[in-house]
PDB file of C-alpha atoms and ligand atoms in Angstrom:
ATOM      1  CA  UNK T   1       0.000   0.000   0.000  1.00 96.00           C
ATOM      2  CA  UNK T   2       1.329   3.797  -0.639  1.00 98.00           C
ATOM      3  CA  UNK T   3      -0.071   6.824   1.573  1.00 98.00           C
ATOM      4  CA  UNK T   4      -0.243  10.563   0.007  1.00 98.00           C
ATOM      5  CA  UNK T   5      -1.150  13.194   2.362  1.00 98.00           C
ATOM      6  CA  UNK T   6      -3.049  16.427   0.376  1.00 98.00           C
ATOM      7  CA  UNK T   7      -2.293  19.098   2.251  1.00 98.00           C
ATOM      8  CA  UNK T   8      -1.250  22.753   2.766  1.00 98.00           C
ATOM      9  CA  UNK T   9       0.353  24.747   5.639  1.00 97.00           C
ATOM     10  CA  UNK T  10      -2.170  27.150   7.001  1.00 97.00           C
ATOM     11  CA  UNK T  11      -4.822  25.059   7.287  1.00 98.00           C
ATOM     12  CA  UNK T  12      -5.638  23.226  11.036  1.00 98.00           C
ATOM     13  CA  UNK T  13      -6.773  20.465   9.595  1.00 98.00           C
ATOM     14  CA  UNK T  14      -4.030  19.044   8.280  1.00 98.00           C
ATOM     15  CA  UNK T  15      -1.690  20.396  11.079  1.00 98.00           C
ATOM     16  CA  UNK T  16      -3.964  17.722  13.120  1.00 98.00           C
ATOM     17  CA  UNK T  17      -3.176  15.030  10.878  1.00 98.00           C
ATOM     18  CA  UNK T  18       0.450  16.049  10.262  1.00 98.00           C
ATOM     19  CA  UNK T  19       1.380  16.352  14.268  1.00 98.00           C
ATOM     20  CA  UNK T  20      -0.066  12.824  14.361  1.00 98.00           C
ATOM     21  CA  UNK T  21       1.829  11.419  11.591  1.00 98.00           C
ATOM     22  CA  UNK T  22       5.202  10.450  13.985  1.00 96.00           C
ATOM     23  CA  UNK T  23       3.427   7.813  15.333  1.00 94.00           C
ATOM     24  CA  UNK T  24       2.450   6.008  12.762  1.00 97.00           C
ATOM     25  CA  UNK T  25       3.930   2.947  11.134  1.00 97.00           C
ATOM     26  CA  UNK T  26       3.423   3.592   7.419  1.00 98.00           C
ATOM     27  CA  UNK T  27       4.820   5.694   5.101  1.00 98.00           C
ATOM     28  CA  UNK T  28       3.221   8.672   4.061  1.00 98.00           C
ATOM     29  CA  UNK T  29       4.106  11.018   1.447  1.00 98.00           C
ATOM     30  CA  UNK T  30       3.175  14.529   2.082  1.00 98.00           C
ATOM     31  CA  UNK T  31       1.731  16.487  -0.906  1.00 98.00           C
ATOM     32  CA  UNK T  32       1.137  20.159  -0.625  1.00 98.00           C
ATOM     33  CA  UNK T  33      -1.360  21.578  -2.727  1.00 98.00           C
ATOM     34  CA  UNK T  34      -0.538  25.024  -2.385  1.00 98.00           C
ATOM     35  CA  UNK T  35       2.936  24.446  -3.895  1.00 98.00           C
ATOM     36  CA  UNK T  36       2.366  22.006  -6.206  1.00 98.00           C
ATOM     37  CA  UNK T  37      -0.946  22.649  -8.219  1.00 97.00           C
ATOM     38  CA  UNK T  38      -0.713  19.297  -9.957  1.00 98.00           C
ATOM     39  CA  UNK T  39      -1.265  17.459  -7.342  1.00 98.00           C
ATOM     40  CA  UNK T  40      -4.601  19.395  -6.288  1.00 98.00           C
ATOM     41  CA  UNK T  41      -5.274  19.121  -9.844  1.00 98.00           C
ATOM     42  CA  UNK T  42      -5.216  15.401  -9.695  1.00 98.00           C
ATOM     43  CA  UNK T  43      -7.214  15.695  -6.317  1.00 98.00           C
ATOM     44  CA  UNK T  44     -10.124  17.393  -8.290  1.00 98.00           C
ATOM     45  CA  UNK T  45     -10.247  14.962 -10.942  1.00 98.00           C
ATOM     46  CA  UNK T  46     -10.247  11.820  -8.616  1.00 98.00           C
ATOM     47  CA  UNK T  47     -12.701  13.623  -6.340  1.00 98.00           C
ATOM     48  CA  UNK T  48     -14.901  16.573  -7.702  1.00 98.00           C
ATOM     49  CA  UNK T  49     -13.066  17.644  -4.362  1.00 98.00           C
ATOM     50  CA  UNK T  50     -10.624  20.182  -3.647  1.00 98.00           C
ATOM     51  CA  UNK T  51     -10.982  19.979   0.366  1.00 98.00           C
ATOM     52  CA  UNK T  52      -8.312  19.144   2.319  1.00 98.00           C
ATOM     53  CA  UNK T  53      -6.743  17.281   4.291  1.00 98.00           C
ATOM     54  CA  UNK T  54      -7.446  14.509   1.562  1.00 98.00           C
ATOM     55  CA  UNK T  55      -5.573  10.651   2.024  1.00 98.00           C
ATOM     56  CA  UNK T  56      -4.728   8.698  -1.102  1.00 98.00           C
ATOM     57  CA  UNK T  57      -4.780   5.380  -0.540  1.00 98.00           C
ATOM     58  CA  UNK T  58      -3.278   3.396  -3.509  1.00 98.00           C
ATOM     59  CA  UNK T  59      -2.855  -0.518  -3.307  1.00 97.00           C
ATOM     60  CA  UNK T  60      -1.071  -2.671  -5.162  1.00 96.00           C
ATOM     61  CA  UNK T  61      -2.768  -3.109  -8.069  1.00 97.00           C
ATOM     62  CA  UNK T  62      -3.001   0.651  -8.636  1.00 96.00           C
ATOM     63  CA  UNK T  63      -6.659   1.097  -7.165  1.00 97.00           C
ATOM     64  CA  UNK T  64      -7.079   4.513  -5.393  1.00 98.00           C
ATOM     65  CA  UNK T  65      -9.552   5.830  -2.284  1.00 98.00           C
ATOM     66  CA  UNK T  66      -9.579   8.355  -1.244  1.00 98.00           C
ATOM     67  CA  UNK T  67     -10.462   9.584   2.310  1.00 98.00           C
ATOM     68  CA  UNK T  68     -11.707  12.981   3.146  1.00 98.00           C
ATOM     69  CA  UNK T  69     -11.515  14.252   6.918  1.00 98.00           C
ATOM     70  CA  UNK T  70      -9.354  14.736   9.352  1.00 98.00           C
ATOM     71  CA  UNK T  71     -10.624  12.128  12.607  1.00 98.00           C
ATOM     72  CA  UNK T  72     -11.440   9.582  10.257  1.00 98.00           C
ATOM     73  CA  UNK T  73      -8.056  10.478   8.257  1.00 98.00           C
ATOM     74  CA  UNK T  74      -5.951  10.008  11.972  1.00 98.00           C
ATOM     75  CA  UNK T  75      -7.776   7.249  12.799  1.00 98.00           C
ATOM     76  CA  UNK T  76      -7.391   4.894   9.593  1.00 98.00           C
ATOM     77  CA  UNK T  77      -3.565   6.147  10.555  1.00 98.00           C
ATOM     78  CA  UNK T  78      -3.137   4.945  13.581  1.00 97.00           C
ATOM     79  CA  UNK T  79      -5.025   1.888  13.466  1.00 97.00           C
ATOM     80  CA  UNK T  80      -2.030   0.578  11.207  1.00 96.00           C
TER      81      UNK T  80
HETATM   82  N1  GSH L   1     -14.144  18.599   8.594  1.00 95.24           N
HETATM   83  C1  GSH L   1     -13.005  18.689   7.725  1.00 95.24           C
HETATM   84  C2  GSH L   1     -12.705  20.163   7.463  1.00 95.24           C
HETATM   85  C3  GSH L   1     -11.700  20.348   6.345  1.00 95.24           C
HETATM   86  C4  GSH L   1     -11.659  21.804   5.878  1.00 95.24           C
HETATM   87  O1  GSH L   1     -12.550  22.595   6.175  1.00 95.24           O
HETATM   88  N2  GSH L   1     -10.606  22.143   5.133  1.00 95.24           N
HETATM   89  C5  GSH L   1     -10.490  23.466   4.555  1.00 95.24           C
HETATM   90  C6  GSH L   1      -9.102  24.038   4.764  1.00 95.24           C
HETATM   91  S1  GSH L   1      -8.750  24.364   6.466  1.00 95.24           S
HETATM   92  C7  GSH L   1     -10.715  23.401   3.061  1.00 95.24           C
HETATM   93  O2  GSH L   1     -10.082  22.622   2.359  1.00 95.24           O
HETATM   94  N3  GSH L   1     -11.676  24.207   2.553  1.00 95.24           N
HETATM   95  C8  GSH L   1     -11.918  24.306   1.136  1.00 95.24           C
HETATM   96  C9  GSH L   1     -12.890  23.289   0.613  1.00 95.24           C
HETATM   97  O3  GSH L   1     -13.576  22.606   1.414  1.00 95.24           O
HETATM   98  O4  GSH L   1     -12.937  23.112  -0.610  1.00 95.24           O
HETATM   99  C10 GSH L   1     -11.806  17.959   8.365  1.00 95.24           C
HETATM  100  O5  GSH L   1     -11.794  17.812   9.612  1.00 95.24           O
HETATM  101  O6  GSH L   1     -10.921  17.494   7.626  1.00 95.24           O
END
């Protein structure tokens, strides 16, 4: 499984799911949206969604969900 964390700085959302991401066992790769319009771009077309914070969830065969939310976001997390 890969992790992608859509993100961006100012926003308290994803400073809740980025302070919890030390204790975690997976991977994640943070992607800020704010300096990297592609990947909100991609966000959009996935999701009709630009909110974040937004997890990508991508198994192995290349299937994608996506989770939207911040307690359900930390929760999935740390229940790895
Ligand atoms: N209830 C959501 C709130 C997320 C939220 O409001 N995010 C704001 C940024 S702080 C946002 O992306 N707003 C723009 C939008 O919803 O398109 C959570 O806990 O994750």
């Amino acid at each position: 499984m890969k992790y992608a964390l859509y993100y961006y700085d100012m926003c308290p959302f994803c400073q809740r799911v980025l302070h919890a991401l030390p204790g975690v066992k997976v991977k994640v790769e943070r992607r800020n949206v704010m300096q990297n319009p592609q990947y909100r771009q991609q966000q959009q077309q996935a999701t009709g969604r630009t909110t974040v914070p937004c997890l990508l969830i991508e198994d192995e065969s290349g299937k994608e969900t996506w989770m939207y939310e911040s307690g359900d976001i930390i929760r999935y997390l740390t229940s790895l």
